[in-house]
mmCIF file of C-alpha atoms and ligand atoms in Angstrom:
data_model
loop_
_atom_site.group_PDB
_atom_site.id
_atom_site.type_symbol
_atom_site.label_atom_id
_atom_site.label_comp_id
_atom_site.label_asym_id
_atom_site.label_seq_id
_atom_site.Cartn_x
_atom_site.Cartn_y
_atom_site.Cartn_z
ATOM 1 C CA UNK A 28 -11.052 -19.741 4.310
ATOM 2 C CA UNK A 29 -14.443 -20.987 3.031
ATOM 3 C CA UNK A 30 -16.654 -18.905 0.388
ATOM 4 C CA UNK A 31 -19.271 -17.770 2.601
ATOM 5 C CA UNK A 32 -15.766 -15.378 4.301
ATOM 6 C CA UNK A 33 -15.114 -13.564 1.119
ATOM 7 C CA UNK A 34 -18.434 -11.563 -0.153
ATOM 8 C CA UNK A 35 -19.687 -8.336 -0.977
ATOM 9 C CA UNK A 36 -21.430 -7.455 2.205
ATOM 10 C CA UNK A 37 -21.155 -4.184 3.523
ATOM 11 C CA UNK A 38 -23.051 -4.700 6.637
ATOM 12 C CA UNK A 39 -21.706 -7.947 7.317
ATOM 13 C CA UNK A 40 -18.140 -6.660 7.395
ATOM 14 C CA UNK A 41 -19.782 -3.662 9.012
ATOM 15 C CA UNK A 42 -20.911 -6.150 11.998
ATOM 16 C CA UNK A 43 -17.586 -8.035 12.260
ATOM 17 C CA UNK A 44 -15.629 -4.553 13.111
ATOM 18 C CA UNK A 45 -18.113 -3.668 15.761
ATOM 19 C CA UNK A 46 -17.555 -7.181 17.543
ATOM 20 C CA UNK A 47 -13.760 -6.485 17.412
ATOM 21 C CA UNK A 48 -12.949 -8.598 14.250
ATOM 22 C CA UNK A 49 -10.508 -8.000 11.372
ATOM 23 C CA UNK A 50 -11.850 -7.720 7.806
ATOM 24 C CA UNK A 51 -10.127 -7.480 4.390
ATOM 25 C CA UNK A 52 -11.291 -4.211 2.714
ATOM 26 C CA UNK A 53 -10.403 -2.848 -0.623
ATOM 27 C CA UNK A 54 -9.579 0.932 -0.938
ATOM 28 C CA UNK A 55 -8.359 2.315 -4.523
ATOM 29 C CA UNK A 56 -4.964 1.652 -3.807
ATOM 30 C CA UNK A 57 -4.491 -1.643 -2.147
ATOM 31 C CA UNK A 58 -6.320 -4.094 0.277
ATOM 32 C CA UNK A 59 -6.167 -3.469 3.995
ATOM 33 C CA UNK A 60 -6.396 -5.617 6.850
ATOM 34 C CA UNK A 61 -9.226 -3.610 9.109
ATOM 35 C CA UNK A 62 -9.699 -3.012 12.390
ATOM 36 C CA UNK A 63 -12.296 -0.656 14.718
ATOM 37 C CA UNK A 64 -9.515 1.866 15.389
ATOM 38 C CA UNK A 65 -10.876 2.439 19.490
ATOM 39 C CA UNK A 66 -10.849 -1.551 20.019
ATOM 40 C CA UNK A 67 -6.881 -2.068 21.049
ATOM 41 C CA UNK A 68 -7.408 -5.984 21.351
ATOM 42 C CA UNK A 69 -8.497 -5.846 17.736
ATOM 43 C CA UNK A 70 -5.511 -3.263 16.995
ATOM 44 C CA UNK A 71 -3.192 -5.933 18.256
ATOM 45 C CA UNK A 72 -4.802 -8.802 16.320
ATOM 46 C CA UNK A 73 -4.170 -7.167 13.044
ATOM 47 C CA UNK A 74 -0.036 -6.770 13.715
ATOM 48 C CA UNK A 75 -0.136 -10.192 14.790
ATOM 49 C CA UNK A 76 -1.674 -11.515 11.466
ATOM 50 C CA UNK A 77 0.799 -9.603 9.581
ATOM 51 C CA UNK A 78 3.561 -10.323 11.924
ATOM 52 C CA UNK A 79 4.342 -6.480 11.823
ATOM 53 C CA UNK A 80 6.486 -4.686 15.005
ATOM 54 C CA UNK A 81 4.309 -2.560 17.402
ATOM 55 C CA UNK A 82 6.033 0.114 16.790
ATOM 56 C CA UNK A 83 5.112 0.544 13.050
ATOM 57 C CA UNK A 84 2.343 2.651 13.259
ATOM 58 C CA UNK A 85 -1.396 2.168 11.537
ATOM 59 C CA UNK A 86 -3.593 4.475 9.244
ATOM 60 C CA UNK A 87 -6.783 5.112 10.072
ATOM 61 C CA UNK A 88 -9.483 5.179 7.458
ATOM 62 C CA UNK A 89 -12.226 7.721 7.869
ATOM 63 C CA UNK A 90 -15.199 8.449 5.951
ATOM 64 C CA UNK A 91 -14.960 12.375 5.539
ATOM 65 C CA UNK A 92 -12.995 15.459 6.587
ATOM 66 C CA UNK A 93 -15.044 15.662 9.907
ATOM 67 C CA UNK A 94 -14.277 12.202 10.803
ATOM 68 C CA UNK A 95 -10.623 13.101 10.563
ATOM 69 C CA UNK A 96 -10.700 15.949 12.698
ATOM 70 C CA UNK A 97 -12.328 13.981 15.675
ATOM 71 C CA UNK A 98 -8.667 11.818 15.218
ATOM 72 C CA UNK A 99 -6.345 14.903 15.439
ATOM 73 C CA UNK A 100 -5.708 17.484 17.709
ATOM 74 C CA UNK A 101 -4.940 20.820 15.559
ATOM 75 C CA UNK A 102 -6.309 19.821 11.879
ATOM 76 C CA UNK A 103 -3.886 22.533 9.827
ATOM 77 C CA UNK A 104 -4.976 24.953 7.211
ATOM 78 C CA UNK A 105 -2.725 22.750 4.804
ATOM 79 C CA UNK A 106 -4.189 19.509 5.703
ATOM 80 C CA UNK A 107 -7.694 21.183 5.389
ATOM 81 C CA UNK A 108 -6.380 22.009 1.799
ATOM 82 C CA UNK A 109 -4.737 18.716 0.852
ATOM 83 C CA UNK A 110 -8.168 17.273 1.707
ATOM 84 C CA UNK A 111 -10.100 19.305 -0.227
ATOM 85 C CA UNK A 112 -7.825 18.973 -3.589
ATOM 86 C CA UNK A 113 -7.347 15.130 -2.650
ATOM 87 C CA UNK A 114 -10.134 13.353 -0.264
ATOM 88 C CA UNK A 115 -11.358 10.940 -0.993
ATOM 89 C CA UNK A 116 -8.192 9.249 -1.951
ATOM 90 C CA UNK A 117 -4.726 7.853 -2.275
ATOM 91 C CA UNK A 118 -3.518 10.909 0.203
ATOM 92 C CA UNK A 119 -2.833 10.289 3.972
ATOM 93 C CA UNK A 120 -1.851 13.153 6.406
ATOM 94 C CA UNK A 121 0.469 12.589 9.745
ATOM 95 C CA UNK A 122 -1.175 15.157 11.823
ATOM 96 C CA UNK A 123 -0.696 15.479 16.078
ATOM 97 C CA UNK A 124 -2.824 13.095 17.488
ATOM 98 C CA UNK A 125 -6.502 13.143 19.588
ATOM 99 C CA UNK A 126 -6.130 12.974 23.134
ATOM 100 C CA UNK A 127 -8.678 9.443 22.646
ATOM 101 C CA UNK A 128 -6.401 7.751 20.113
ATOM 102 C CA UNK A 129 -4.340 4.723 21.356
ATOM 103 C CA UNK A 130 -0.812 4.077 21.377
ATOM 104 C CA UNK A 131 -1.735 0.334 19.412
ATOM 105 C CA UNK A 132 -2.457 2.536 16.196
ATOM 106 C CA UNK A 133 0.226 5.109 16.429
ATOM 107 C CA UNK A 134 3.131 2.939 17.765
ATOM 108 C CA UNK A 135 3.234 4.992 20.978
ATOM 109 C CA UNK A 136 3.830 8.408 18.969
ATOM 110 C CA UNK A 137 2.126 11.516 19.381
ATOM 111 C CA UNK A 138 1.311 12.154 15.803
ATOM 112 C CA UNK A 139 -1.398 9.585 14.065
ATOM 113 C CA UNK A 140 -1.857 9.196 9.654
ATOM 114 C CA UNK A 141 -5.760 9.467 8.556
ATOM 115 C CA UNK A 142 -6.715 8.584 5.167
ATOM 116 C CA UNK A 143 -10.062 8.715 2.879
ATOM 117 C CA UNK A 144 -10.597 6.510 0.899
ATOM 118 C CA UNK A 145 -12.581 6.815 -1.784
ATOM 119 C CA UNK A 146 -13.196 3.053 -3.053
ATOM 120 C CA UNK A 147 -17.007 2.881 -3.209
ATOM 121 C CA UNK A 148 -17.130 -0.737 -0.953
ATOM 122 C CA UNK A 149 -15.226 0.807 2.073
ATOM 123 C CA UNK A 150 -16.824 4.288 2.026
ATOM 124 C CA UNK A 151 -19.697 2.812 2.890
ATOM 125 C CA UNK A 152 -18.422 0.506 5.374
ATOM 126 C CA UNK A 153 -16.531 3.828 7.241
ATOM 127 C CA UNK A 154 -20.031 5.507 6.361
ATOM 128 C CA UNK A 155 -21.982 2.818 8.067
ATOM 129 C CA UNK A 156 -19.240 2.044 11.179
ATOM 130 C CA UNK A 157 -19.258 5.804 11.373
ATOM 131 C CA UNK A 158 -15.714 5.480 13.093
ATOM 132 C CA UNK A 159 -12.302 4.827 11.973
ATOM 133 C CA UNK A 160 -10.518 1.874 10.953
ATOM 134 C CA UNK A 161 -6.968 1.313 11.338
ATOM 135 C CA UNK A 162 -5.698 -0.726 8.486
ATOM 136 C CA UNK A 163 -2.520 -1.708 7.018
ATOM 137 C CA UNK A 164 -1.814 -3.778 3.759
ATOM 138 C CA UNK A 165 -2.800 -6.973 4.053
ATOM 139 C CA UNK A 166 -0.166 -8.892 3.113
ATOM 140 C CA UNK A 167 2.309 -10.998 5.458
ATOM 141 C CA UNK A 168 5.023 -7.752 6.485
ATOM 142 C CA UNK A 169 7.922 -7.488 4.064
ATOM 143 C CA UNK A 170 5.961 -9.170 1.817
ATOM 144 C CA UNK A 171 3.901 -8.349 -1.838
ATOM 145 C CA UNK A 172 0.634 -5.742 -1.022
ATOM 146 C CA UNK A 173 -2.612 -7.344 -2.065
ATOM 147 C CA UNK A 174 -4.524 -5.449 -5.039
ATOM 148 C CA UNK A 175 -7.217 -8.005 -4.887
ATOM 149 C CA UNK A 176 -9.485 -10.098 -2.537
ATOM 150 C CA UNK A 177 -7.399 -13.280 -3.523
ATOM 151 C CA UNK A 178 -4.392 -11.687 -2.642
ATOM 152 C CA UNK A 179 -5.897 -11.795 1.022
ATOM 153 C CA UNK A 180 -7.441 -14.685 0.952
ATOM 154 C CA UNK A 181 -3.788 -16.520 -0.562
ATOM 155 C CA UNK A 182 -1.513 -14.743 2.173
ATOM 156 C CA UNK A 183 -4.197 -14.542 5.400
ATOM 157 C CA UNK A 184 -6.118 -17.019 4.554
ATOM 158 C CA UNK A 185 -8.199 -18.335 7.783
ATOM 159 C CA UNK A 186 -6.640 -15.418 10.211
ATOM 160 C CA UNK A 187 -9.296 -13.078 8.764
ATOM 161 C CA UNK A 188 -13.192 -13.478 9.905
ATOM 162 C CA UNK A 189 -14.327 -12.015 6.535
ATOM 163 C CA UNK A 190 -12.706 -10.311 3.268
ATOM 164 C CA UNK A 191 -14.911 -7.735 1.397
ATOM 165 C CA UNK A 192 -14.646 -8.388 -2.518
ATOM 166 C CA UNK A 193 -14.585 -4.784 -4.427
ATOM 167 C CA UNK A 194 -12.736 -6.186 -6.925
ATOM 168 C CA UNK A 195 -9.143 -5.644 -8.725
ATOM 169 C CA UNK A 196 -7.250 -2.036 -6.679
ATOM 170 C CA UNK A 197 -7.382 0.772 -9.578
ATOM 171 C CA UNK A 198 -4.283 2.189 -8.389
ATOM 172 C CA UNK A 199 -2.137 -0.410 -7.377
ATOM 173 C CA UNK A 200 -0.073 1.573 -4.638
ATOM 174 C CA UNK A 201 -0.056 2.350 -1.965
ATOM 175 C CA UNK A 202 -0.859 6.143 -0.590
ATOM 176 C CA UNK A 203 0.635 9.609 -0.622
ATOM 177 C CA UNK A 204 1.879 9.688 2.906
ATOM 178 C CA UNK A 205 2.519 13.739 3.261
ATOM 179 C CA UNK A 206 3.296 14.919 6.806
ATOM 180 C CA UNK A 207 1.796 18.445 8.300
ATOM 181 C CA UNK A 208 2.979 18.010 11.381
ATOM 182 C CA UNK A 209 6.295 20.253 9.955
ATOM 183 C CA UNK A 210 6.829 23.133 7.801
ATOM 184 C CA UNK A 211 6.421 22.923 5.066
ATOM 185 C CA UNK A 212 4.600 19.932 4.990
ATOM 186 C CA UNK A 213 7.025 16.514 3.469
ATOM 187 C CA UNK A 214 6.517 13.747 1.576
ATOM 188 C CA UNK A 215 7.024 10.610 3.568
ATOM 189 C CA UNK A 216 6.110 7.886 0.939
ATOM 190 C CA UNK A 217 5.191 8.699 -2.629
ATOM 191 C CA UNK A 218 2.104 7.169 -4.132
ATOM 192 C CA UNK A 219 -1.079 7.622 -5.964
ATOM 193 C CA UNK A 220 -0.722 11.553 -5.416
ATOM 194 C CA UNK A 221 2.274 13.272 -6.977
ATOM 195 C CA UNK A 222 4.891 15.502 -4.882
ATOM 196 C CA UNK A 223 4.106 18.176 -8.201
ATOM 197 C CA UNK A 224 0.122 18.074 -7.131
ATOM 198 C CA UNK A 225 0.529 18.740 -3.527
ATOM 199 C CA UNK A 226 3.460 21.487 -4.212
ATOM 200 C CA UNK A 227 0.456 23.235 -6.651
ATOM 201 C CA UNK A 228 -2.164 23.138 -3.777
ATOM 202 C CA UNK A 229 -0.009 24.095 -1.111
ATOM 203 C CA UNK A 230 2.587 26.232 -2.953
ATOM 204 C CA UNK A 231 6.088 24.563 -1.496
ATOM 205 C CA UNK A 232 6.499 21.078 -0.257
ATOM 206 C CA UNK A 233 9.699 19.048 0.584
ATOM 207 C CA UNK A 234 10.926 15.653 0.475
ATOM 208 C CA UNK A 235 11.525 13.738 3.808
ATOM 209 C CA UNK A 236 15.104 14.388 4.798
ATOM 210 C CA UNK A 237 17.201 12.428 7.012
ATOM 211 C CA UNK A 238 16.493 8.515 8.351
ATOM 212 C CA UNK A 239 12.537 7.604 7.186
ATOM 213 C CA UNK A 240 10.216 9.498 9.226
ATOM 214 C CA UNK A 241 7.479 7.062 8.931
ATOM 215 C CA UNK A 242 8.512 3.727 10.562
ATOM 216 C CA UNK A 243 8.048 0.308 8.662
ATOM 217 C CA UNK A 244 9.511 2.093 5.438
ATOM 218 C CA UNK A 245 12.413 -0.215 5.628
ATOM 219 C CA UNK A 246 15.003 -0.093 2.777
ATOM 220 C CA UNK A 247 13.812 -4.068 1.942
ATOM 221 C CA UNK A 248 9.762 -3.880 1.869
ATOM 222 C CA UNK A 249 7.084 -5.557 -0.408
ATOM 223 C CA UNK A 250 9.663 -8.348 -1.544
ATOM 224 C CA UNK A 251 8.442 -11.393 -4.279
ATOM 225 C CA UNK A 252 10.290 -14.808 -3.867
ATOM 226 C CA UNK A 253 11.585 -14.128 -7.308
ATOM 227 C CA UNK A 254 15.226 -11.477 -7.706
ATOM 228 C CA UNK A 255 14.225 -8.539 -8.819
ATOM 229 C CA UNK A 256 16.505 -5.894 -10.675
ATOM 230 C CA UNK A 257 16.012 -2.720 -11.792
ATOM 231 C CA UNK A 258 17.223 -0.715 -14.956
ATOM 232 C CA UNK A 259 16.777 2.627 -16.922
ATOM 233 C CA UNK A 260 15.805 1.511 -20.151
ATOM 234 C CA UNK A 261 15.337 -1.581 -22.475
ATOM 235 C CA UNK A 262 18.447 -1.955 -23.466
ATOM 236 C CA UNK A 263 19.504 -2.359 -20.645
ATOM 237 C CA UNK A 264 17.394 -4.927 -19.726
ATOM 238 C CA UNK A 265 19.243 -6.977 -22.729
ATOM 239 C CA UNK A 266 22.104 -6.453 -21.193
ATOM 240 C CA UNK A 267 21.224 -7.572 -17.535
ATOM 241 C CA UNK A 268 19.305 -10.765 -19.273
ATOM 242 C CA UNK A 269 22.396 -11.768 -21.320
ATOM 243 C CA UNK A 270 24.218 -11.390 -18.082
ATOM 244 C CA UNK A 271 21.765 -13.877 -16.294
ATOM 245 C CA UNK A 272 21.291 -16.428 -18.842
ATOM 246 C CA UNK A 273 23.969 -16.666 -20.724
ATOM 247 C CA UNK A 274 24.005 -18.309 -24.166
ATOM 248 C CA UNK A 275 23.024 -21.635 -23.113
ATOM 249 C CA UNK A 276 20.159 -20.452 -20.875
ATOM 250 C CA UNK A 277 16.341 -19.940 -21.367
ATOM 251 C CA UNK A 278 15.283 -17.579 -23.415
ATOM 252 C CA UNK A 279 13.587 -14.455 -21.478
ATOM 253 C CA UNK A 280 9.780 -14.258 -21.528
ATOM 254 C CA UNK A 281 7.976 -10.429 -22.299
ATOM 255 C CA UNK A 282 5.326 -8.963 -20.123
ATOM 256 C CA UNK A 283 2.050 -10.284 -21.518
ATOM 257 C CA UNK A 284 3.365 -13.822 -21.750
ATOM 258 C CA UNK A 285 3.069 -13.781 -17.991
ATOM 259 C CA UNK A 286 -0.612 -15.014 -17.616
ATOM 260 C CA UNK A 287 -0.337 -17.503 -20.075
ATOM 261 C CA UNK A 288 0.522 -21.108 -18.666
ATOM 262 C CA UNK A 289 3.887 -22.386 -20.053
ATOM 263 C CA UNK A 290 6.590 -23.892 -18.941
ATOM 264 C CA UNK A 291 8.731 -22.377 -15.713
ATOM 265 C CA UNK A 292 10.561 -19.087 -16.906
ATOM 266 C CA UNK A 293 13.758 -18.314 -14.916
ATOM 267 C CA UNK A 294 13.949 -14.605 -16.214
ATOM 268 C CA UNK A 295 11.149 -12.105 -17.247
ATOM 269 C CA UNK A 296 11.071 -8.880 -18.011
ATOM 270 C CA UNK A 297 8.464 -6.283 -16.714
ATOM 271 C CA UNK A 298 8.688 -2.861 -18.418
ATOM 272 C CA UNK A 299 7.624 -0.155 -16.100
ATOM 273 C CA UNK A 300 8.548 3.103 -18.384
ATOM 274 C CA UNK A 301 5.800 2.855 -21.199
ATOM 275 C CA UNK A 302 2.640 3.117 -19.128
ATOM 276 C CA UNK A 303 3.075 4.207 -15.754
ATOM 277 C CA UNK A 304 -0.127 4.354 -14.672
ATOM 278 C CA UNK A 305 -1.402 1.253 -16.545
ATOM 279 C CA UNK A 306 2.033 -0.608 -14.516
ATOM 280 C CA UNK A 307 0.970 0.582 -11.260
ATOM 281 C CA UNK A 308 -2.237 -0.939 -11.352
ATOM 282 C CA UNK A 309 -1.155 -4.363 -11.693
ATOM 283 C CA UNK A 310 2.385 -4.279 -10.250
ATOM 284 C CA UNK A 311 2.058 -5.948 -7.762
ATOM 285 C CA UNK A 312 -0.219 -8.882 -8.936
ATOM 286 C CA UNK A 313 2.644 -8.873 -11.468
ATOM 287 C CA UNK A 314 5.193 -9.900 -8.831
ATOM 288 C CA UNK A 315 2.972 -12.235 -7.283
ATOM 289 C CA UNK A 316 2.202 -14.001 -11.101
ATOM 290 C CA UNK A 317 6.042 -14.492 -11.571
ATOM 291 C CA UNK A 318 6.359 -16.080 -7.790
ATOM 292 C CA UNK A 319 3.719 -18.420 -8.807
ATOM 293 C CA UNK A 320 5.159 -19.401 -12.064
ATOM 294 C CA UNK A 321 8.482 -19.714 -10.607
ATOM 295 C CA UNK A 322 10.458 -17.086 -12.372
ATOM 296 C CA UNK A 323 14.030 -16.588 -10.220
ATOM 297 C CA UNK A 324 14.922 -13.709 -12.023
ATOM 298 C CA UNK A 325 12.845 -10.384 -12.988
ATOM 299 C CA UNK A 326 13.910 -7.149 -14.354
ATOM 300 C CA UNK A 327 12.287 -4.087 -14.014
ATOM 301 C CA UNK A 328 12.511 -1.000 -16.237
ATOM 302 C CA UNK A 329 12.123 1.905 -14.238
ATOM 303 C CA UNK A 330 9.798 4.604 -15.258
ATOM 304 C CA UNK A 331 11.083 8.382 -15.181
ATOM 305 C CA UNK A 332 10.850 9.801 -11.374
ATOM 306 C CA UNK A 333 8.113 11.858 -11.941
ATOM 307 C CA UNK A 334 4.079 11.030 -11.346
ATOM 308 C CA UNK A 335 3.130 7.453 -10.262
ATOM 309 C CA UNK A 336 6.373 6.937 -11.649
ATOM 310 C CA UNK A 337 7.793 8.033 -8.669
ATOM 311 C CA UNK A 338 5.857 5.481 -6.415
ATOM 312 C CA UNK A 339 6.996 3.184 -8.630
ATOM 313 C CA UNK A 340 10.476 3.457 -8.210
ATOM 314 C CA UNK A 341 10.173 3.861 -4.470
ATOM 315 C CA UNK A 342 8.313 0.280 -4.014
ATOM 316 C CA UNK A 343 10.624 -1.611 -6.843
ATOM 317 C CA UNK A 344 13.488 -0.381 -5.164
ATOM 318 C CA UNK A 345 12.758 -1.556 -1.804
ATOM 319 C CA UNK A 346 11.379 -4.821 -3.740
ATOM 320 C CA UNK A 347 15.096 -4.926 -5.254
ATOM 321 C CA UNK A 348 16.925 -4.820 -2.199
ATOM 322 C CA UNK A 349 18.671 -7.981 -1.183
ATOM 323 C CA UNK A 350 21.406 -8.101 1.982
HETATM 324 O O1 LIG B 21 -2.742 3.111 0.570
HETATM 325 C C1 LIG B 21 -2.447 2.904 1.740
HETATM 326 O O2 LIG B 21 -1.917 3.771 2.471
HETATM 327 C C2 LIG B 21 -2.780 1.504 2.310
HETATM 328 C C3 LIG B 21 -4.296 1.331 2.313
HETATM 329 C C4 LIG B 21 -4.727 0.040 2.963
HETATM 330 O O3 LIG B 21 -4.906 2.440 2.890
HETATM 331 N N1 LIG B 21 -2.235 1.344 3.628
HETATM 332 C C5 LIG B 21 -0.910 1.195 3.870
HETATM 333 O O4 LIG B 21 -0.639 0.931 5.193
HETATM 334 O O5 LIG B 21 -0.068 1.270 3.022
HETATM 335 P P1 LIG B 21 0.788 0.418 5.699
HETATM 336 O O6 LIG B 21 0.573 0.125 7.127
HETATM 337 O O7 LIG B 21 1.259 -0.710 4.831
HETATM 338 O O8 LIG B 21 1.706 1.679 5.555
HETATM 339 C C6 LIG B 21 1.459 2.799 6.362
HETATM 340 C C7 LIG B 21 2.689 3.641 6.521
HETATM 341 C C8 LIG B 21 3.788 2.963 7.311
HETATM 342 O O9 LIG B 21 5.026 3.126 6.655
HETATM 343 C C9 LIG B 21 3.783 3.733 8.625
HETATM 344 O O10 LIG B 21 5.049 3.813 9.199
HETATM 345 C C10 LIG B 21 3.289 5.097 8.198
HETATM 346 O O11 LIG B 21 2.298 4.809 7.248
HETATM 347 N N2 LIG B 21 2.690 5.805 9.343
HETATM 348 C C11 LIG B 21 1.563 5.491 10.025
HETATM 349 N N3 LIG B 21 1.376 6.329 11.044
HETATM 350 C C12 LIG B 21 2.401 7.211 11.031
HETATM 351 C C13 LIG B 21 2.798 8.313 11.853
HETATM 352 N N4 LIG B 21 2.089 8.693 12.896
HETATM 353 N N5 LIG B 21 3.932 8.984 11.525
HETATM 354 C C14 LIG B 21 4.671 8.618 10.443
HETATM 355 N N6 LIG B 21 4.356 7.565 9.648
HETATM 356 C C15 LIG B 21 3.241 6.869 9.931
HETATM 357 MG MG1 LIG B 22 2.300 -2.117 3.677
#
């Protein structure tokens, strides 16, 4: 992809999504790969470049609450709420779909997800499109979410007409995904927005029960190159890395030693439990430094279930899972 593709022009990206294109956008929590949400041809485009089934349905991005009633049908008294505590941001809501919405974005079901987001960059683009976008992550699926515009650029490269630059994600994960099509309302996916916030806006929430409700949340999901493992606490990290290496082996590198260019690591440890928050952020640019640095063998502490920790957990388990 040449220079002139990644920028910081709202209009231009703007114009590309009108003629049916697909557009890298940040959003607070990771960068999407954007599509005009009534253009099914464009739709189709974007789970092509990702190599994503059709049947994994799409969010669509609006730019306020009345935007995201023109995409449901019966817009609930709790999703009302939920957007008042939480929109704009890392909260999307499964609601029954609009009679206009097409089967590309929902996977054929009658329910769709809306989101608003509240990154500056694409808050103006949704302001200016005055429509909805239906974006994924854009990353190859399976693969590591992008949390920057070189993410994009490194795993779509070419396949996207233009990437809009807003800069490093602040959150680093992916959304909240709470459906109100049932009651009470449940987590699907935990992210930026904690189960204990929505339960103190809406009084009760549960967790999703039963095989995943929201399709593409496969048990494997946002996998590095590199193994990743997962334990409660530093020590026993020490443990796992005297298991891996041995005495003869290399000796483990720490989590700051990362960016700096030495030699190929085979095992690194990336401690999760200290600063959630702070992890989140840069998690998965994390996983993507210790692919490019060829490190075989990572190990995650795990921060406490609770918070962002919780999203944490969810995507470093699924990162984790090997057959
Ligand atoms: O933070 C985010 O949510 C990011 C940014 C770009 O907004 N987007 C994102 O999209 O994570 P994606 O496609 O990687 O994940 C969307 C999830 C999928 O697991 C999908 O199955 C679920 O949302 N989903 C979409 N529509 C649904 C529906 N109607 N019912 C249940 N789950 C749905
Ligand atoms: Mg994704």
């Amino acid at each position: 992809m040449s220079s002139q593709q990644v920028g910081t022009d709202v209009s231009r990206a703007v114009l590309v999504l009108r003629a049916g294109g697909v557009v890298g956008l940040p959003t607070e929590t990771v960068y999407g790969l954007g599509a005009d949400a009534t253009n099914p041809e464009a739709v189709e485009r974007v789970f092509r470049i990702k190599g994503r089934p059709a049947n994994h349905p799409l969010i669509v991005h609006v730019a306020d609450v009345d935007h995201a009633r023109q995409w449901s049908k019966n817009w609930t008294a709790e999703a009302e709420l939920l957007a008042e505590a939480f929109w704009p941001g890392p909260l999307t809501l499964i609601l029954e779909r609009a009679p206009h919405v097409i089967d590309q974005v929902t996977g054929g079901r009658d329910t769709v997800a809306i989101r608003c987001p509240s990154h500056p960059l694409m808050h103006r683009v949704l302001v200016e499109l005055a429509g909805g976008i239906a974006a994924p992550s854009a990353n190859r699926f399976g693969k590591v979410s992008p949390t920057t515009a070189q993410h994009v650029v490194e795993d779509l490269g070419l396949d996207v007409d233009y990437v809009l630059d807003g800069g490093p994600c602040d959150i680093g994960v992916e959304s909240t995904i709470v459906d109100c099509t049932c009651e009470p309302p449940q987590v699907l996916r935990p992210g930026g927005i904690s189960e204990a916030q929505i339960a103190e806006v809406l009084g009760h929430v549960a967790h999703a029960s039963g095989p995943s409700r929201a399709p593409g949340m496969l048990v494997s999901h946002y996998a590095p190159n590199c193994r990743v493992h997962t334990v409660e606490s530093r020590q026993q990290a020490e443990d796992e890395i005297a298991a891996l290496t041995g005495p003869t082996a290399d000796q483990p590198t720490h989590d700051d030693s990362v960016r700096a260019d030495v030699q190929p690591m085979s095992v690194m440890i990336l401690d999760a439990s200290v600063d959630p928050d702070g992890f989140a952020s840069t998690m998965y640019a994390q996983l993507r430094d210790c692919d490019r640095k060829g490190v075989r063998d990572v190990i995650v502490v795990l921060p406490p279930d609770i918070g962002i920790g919780s999203a944490i957990r969810d995507r470093i388990l699924k990162a984790s899972f090997r057959q």
